[in-house]
Amino acid sequence: AGGHKTDPPAQLTYSSVVSRESVRIGFLIAAMYDLDPLAADIGNAYLNASTKEKYYIVTGPEFGPLEQGKIAVIVRALYGLKSSGAMWRTHFATTLRDMDFQSSLADPDVWMRASTLPSGEDYYEYILVYVDDLLVISHRGTEILDLLTNKYKYRLKDVGPPTRYLGAIVGRYDKNGHKTWYLSAKDYLSKALPVVEEHYGSLNKFRADTPLPPNYHPEDDKS
């Protein structure tokens, strides 16, 4: 949309995203309460938000002969505009607050809401937001995602148990009768290592049984 040709808007253009540490804690909470997280992607997310900036374009031939050459005012947060990320985050935050979720003080992209498990135990259900990628940790995750679709009219894609999140492989296994979740960087490493070896040669010469020497104690480092 030619965002590179516009001056930065006066308001804040920065848009935060959930941290990887919060994602790990989220899966830990899911394991603690025996919950099945659900992931979803919001299609064309930015276009749900309005832009507060005054942008316009001169229509080209793709608008047809009757509309070509006219001035069109942009009212949506188009991809490419510098403020679109912030406008989308503000828009979706309004939706989550309307659903009675509150932003965490520790991580503003972790949204939580007091709830009660079918067993009667009180806990918090969570929605973790990374731009347009959602991770819902709740005993009623399907109900939450259905509400986003039916009431708030978001177009959700790839809805289901998470198999990948933020580029990492997500998996689950049962250990001694307890549900355990893990995040793996296997795919990333399998692609990155050949690139590193192309520049530095085989990595076998750096092979070690542990990442640090056995006698290394960082807590004693006074430097």
Tab-separated table of C-alpha atoms in Angstrom:
chain	number	residue	atom	x	y	z
A	1	ALA	CA	0.000	0.000	0.000
A	2	GLY	CA	3.012	2.291	-0.279
A	3	GLY	CA	3.675	2.519	3.454
A	4	HIS	CA	7.327	3.159	2.719
A	5	LYS	CA	6.332	6.473	1.111
A	6	THR	CA	4.498	7.874	4.111
A	7	ASP	CA	5.875	9.611	7.187
A	8	PRO	CA	5.646	7.622	10.428
A	9	PRO	CA	2.315	8.370	12.130
A	10	ALA	CA	2.318	10.430	15.290
A	11	GLN	CA	0.854	7.668	17.479
A	12	LEU	CA	2.737	4.582	18.511
A	13	THR	CA	3.329	2.200	15.626
A	14	TYR	CA	4.915	-0.565	17.701
A	15	SER	CA	2.864	-3.738	18.071
A	16	SER	CA	3.989	-6.301	20.637
A	17	VAL	CA	3.705	-10.087	20.361
A	18	VAL	CA	3.585	-12.876	22.921
A	19	SER	CA	6.983	-14.030	24.161
A	20	ARG	CA	8.294	-17.562	23.722
A	21	GLU	CA	8.626	-17.843	27.488
A	22	SER	CA	4.896	-17.164	27.844
A	23	VAL	CA	4.154	-19.827	25.248
A	24	ARG	CA	6.158	-22.374	27.232
A	25	ILE	CA	4.358	-21.407	30.427
A	26	GLY	CA	1.056	-21.708	28.583
A	27	PHE	CA	1.770	-25.308	27.644
A	28	LEU	CA	2.838	-25.961	31.233
A	29	ILE	CA	-0.521	-24.676	32.462
A	30	ALA	CA	-2.272	-26.862	29.880
A	31	ALA	CA	-0.441	-29.893	31.246
A	32	MET	CA	-1.177	-28.963	34.871
A	33	TYR	CA	-4.930	-28.761	34.276
A	34	ASP	CA	-5.094	-31.526	31.651
A	35	LEU	CA	-6.299	-29.103	28.984
A	36	ASP	CA	-6.191	-29.507	25.212
A	37	PRO	CA	-4.896	-26.240	23.670
A	38	LEU	CA	-6.294	-25.077	20.346
A	39	ALA	CA	-4.477	-23.005	17.750
A	40	ALA	CA	-5.980	-20.791	15.056
A	41	ASP	CA	-4.890	-18.226	12.507
A	42	ILE	CA	-7.001	-15.140	11.748
A	43	GLY	CA	-7.287	-14.704	8.004
A	44	ASN	CA	-6.605	-11.218	6.594
A	45	ALA	CA	-6.325	-10.005	10.169
A	46	TYR	CA	-5.251	-6.417	9.480
A	47	LEU	CA	-8.266	-5.765	7.266
A	48	ASN	CA	-10.569	-6.156	10.283
A	49	ALA	CA	-9.117	-2.965	11.754
A	50	SER	CA	-9.671	0.617	10.688
A	51	THR	CA	-6.819	3.024	10.167
A	52	LYS	CA	-6.713	6.365	11.957
A	53	GLU	CA	-4.368	7.817	9.371
A	54	LYS	CA	-5.477	9.681	6.276
A	55	TYR	CA	-4.246	7.657	3.328
A	56	TYR	CA	-5.383	7.804	-0.248
A	57	ILE	CA	-4.404	6.332	-3.601
A	58	VAL	CA	-4.991	7.212	-7.207
A	59	THR	CA	-6.769	4.206	-8.671
A	60	GLY	CA	-5.034	2.305	-11.425
A	61	PRO	CA	-6.284	0.151	-14.314
A	62	GLU	CA	-6.984	-2.753	-11.945
A	63	PHE	CA	-10.047	-0.801	-10.722
A	64	GLY	CA	-11.636	-0.864	-14.159
A	65	PRO	CA	-12.096	1.883	-16.775
A	66	LEU	CA	-14.936	3.615	-14.892
A	67	GLU	CA	-12.958	3.974	-11.643
A	68	GLN	CA	-9.434	4.435	-12.969
A	69	GLY	CA	-7.780	7.754	-12.117
A	70	LYS	CA	-10.044	8.545	-9.179
A	71	ILE	CA	-8.914	9.235	-5.625
A	72	ALA	CA	-9.751	6.431	-3.193
A	73	VAL	CA	-9.526	6.942	0.576
A	74	ILE	CA	-8.105	3.987	2.508
A	75	VAL	CA	-10.191	3.209	5.588
A	76	ARG	CA	-8.770	-0.217	6.490
A	77	ALA	CA	-5.406	-1.121	7.999
A	78	LEU	CA	-3.903	-2.445	4.784
A	79	TYR	CA	-0.807	-4.606	4.874
A	80	GLY	CA	2.143	-2.331	4.184
A	81	LEU	CA	0.954	0.723	6.073
A	82	LYS	CA	3.269	1.534	8.967
A	83	SER	CA	0.520	1.800	11.567
A	84	SER	CA	-1.425	-1.300	10.523
A	85	GLY	CA	0.183	-3.634	13.045
A	86	ALA	CA	-0.649	-1.339	15.945
A	87	MET	CA	-4.179	-0.727	14.659
A	88	TRP	CA	-4.837	-4.462	14.367
A	89	ARG	CA	-3.549	-5.121	17.868
A	90	THR	CA	-5.759	-2.354	19.272
A	91	HIS	CA	-8.759	-3.702	17.382
A	92	PHE	CA	-8.307	-7.283	18.566
A	93	ALA	CA	-7.590	-6.137	22.131
A	94	THR	CA	-11.020	-4.467	22.124
A	95	THR	CA	-12.571	-7.777	21.092
A	96	LEU	CA	-10.818	-9.698	23.861
A	97	ARG	CA	-11.830	-7.155	26.485
A	98	ASP	CA	-15.411	-7.447	25.286
A	99	MET	CA	-15.091	-11.185	25.982
A	100	ASP	CA	-13.976	-10.307	29.555
A	101	PHE	CA	-10.325	-11.217	28.968
A	102	GLN	CA	-7.684	-9.048	30.606
A	103	SER	CA	-4.151	-8.425	29.434
A	104	SER	CA	-1.457	-9.825	31.707
A	105	LEU	CA	0.831	-7.327	33.392
A	106	ALA	CA	3.790	-9.654	32.807
A	107	ASP	CA	3.105	-10.092	29.082
A	108	PRO	CA	0.514	-7.831	27.419
A	109	ASP	CA	-0.151	-10.420	24.702
A	110	VAL	CA	-1.232	-13.049	27.217
A	111	TRP	CA	-4.955	-12.541	27.777
A	112	MET	CA	-6.605	-14.274	30.724
A	113	ARG	CA	-10.068	-14.742	32.156
A	114	ALA	CA	-11.186	-16.314	35.420
A	115	SER	CA	-13.039	-19.563	34.867
A	116	THR	CA	-14.014	-22.813	36.546
A	117	LEU	CA	-13.175	-26.338	35.459
A	118	PRO	CA	-15.928	-28.964	35.221
A	119	SER	CA	-14.472	-30.378	38.450
A	120	GLY	CA	-15.314	-27.116	40.221
A	121	GLU	CA	-11.691	-25.951	40.506
A	122	ASP	CA	-11.068	-22.283	39.774
A	123	TYR	CA	-8.391	-21.389	37.243
A	124	TYR	CA	-7.618	-18.921	34.442
A	125	GLU	CA	-8.162	-19.609	30.772
A	126	TYR	CA	-5.768	-17.950	28.353
A	127	ILE	CA	-5.497	-16.648	24.805
A	128	LEU	CA	-1.922	-16.081	23.623
A	129	VAL	CA	-1.634	-13.743	20.642
A	130	TYR	CA	1.233	-13.481	18.171
A	131	VAL	CA	-0.065	-10.950	15.616
A	132	ASP	CA	-2.769	-13.129	13.997
A	133	ASP	CA	-1.787	-16.503	15.494
A	134	LEU	CA	-3.834	-17.583	18.487
A	135	LEU	CA	-3.197	-20.227	21.112
A	136	VAL	CA	-6.214	-20.896	23.340
A	137	ILE	CA	-5.663	-22.692	26.631
A	138	SER	CA	-9.040	-23.489	28.100
A	139	HIS	CA	-11.383	-26.394	28.783
A	140	ARG	CA	-13.799	-24.711	26.388
A	141	GLY	CA	-11.446	-23.619	23.638
A	142	THR	CA	-13.869	-24.569	20.864
A	143	GLU	CA	-16.535	-22.348	22.407
A	144	ILE	CA	-14.132	-19.390	22.508
A	145	LEU	CA	-13.096	-19.808	18.869
A	146	ASP	CA	-16.723	-20.254	17.782
A	147	LEU	CA	-17.553	-16.964	19.487
A	148	LEU	CA	-14.767	-15.196	17.592
A	149	THR	CA	-16.215	-16.556	14.358
A	150	ASN	CA	-19.943	-16.190	14.921
A	151	LYS	CA	-20.214	-13.021	17.005
A	152	TYR	CA	-17.118	-11.070	16.014
A	153	LYS	CA	-16.985	-12.344	12.421
A	154	TYR	CA	-13.292	-13.224	12.285
A	155	ARG	CA	-12.306	-15.712	9.614
A	156	LEU	CA	-10.315	-18.392	11.403
A	157	LYS	CA	-8.031	-20.824	9.603
A	158	ASP	CA	-6.081	-23.907	10.611
A	159	VAL	CA	-8.179	-24.431	13.727
A	160	GLY	CA	-7.201	-27.440	15.789
A	161	PRO	CA	-4.685	-28.887	18.212
A	162	PRO	CA	-1.319	-27.162	17.696
A	163	THR	CA	1.283	-29.116	15.752
A	164	ARG	CA	3.458	-26.057	15.080
A	165	TYR	CA	3.593	-22.711	16.844
A	166	LEU	CA	5.990	-19.830	16.172
A	167	GLY	CA	8.051	-22.074	13.922
A	168	ALA	CA	8.515	-24.819	16.515
A	169	ILE	CA	7.145	-28.340	16.386
A	170	VAL	CA	4.557	-28.906	19.107
A	171	GLY	CA	3.930	-32.369	20.467
A	172	ARG	CA	2.445	-34.200	23.389
A	173	TYR	CA	3.258	-37.417	25.144
A	174	ASP	CA	2.129	-39.124	28.324
A	175	LYS	CA	4.731	-39.635	31.022
A	176	ASN	CA	3.754	-41.766	33.993
A	177	GLY	CA	0.120	-41.016	33.313
A	178	HIS	CA	0.658	-37.252	33.071
A	179	LYS	CA	0.129	-35.248	29.893
A	180	THR	CA	3.326	-33.490	28.819
A	181	TRP	CA	3.835	-30.952	26.031
A	182	TYR	CA	7.073	-30.124	24.259
A	183	LEU	CA	8.411	-27.600	21.730
A	184	SER	CA	11.084	-28.766	19.312
A	185	ALA	CA	13.409	-26.782	17.030
A	186	LYS	CA	14.301	-29.887	15.012
A	187	ASP	CA	13.039	-28.534	11.673
A	188	TYR	CA	14.786	-25.204	12.171
A	189	LEU	CA	18.084	-26.870	13.066
A	190	SER	CA	17.894	-29.345	10.180
A	191	LYS	CA	17.694	-26.365	7.794
A	192	ALA	CA	20.171	-24.135	9.619
A	193	LEU	CA	22.993	-26.642	10.129
A	194	PRO	CA	23.690	-27.246	6.398
A	195	VAL	CA	23.977	-23.478	5.918
A	196	VAL	CA	26.436	-23.207	8.803
A	197	GLU	CA	28.466	-26.163	7.516
A	198	GLU	CA	28.584	-24.596	4.062
A	199	HIS	CA	30.464	-21.646	5.549
A	200	TYR	CA	32.487	-23.322	8.321
A	201	GLY	CA	32.825	-26.940	7.250
A	202	SER	CA	31.674	-30.025	9.071
A	203	LEU	CA	30.469	-29.455	12.602
A	204	ASN	CA	31.631	-32.888	13.752
A	205	LYS	CA	34.912	-31.328	14.887
A	206	PHE	CA	32.898	-29.295	17.394
A	207	ARG	CA	31.014	-32.294	18.695
A	208	ALA	CA	30.621	-32.513	22.465
A	209	ASP	CA	28.615	-34.606	24.886
A	210	THR	CA	27.441	-31.522	26.770
A	211	PRO	CA	26.987	-27.883	25.668
A	212	LEU	CA	29.424	-26.673	28.362
A	213	PRO	CA	32.521	-28.193	29.965
A	214	PRO	CA	31.610	-30.515	32.869
A	215	ASN	CA	33.511	-28.425	35.412
A	216	TYR	CA	32.130	-25.044	34.297
A	217	HIS	CA	30.148	-23.225	36.981
A	218	PRO	CA	28.726	-19.941	35.637
A	219	GLU	CA	27.458	-18.975	39.096
A	220	ASP	CA	31.104	-18.629	40.187
A	221	ASP	CA	32.014	-16.285	37.329
A	222	LYS	CA	32.979	-12.926	38.860
A	223	SER	CA	33.844	-11.155	35.594
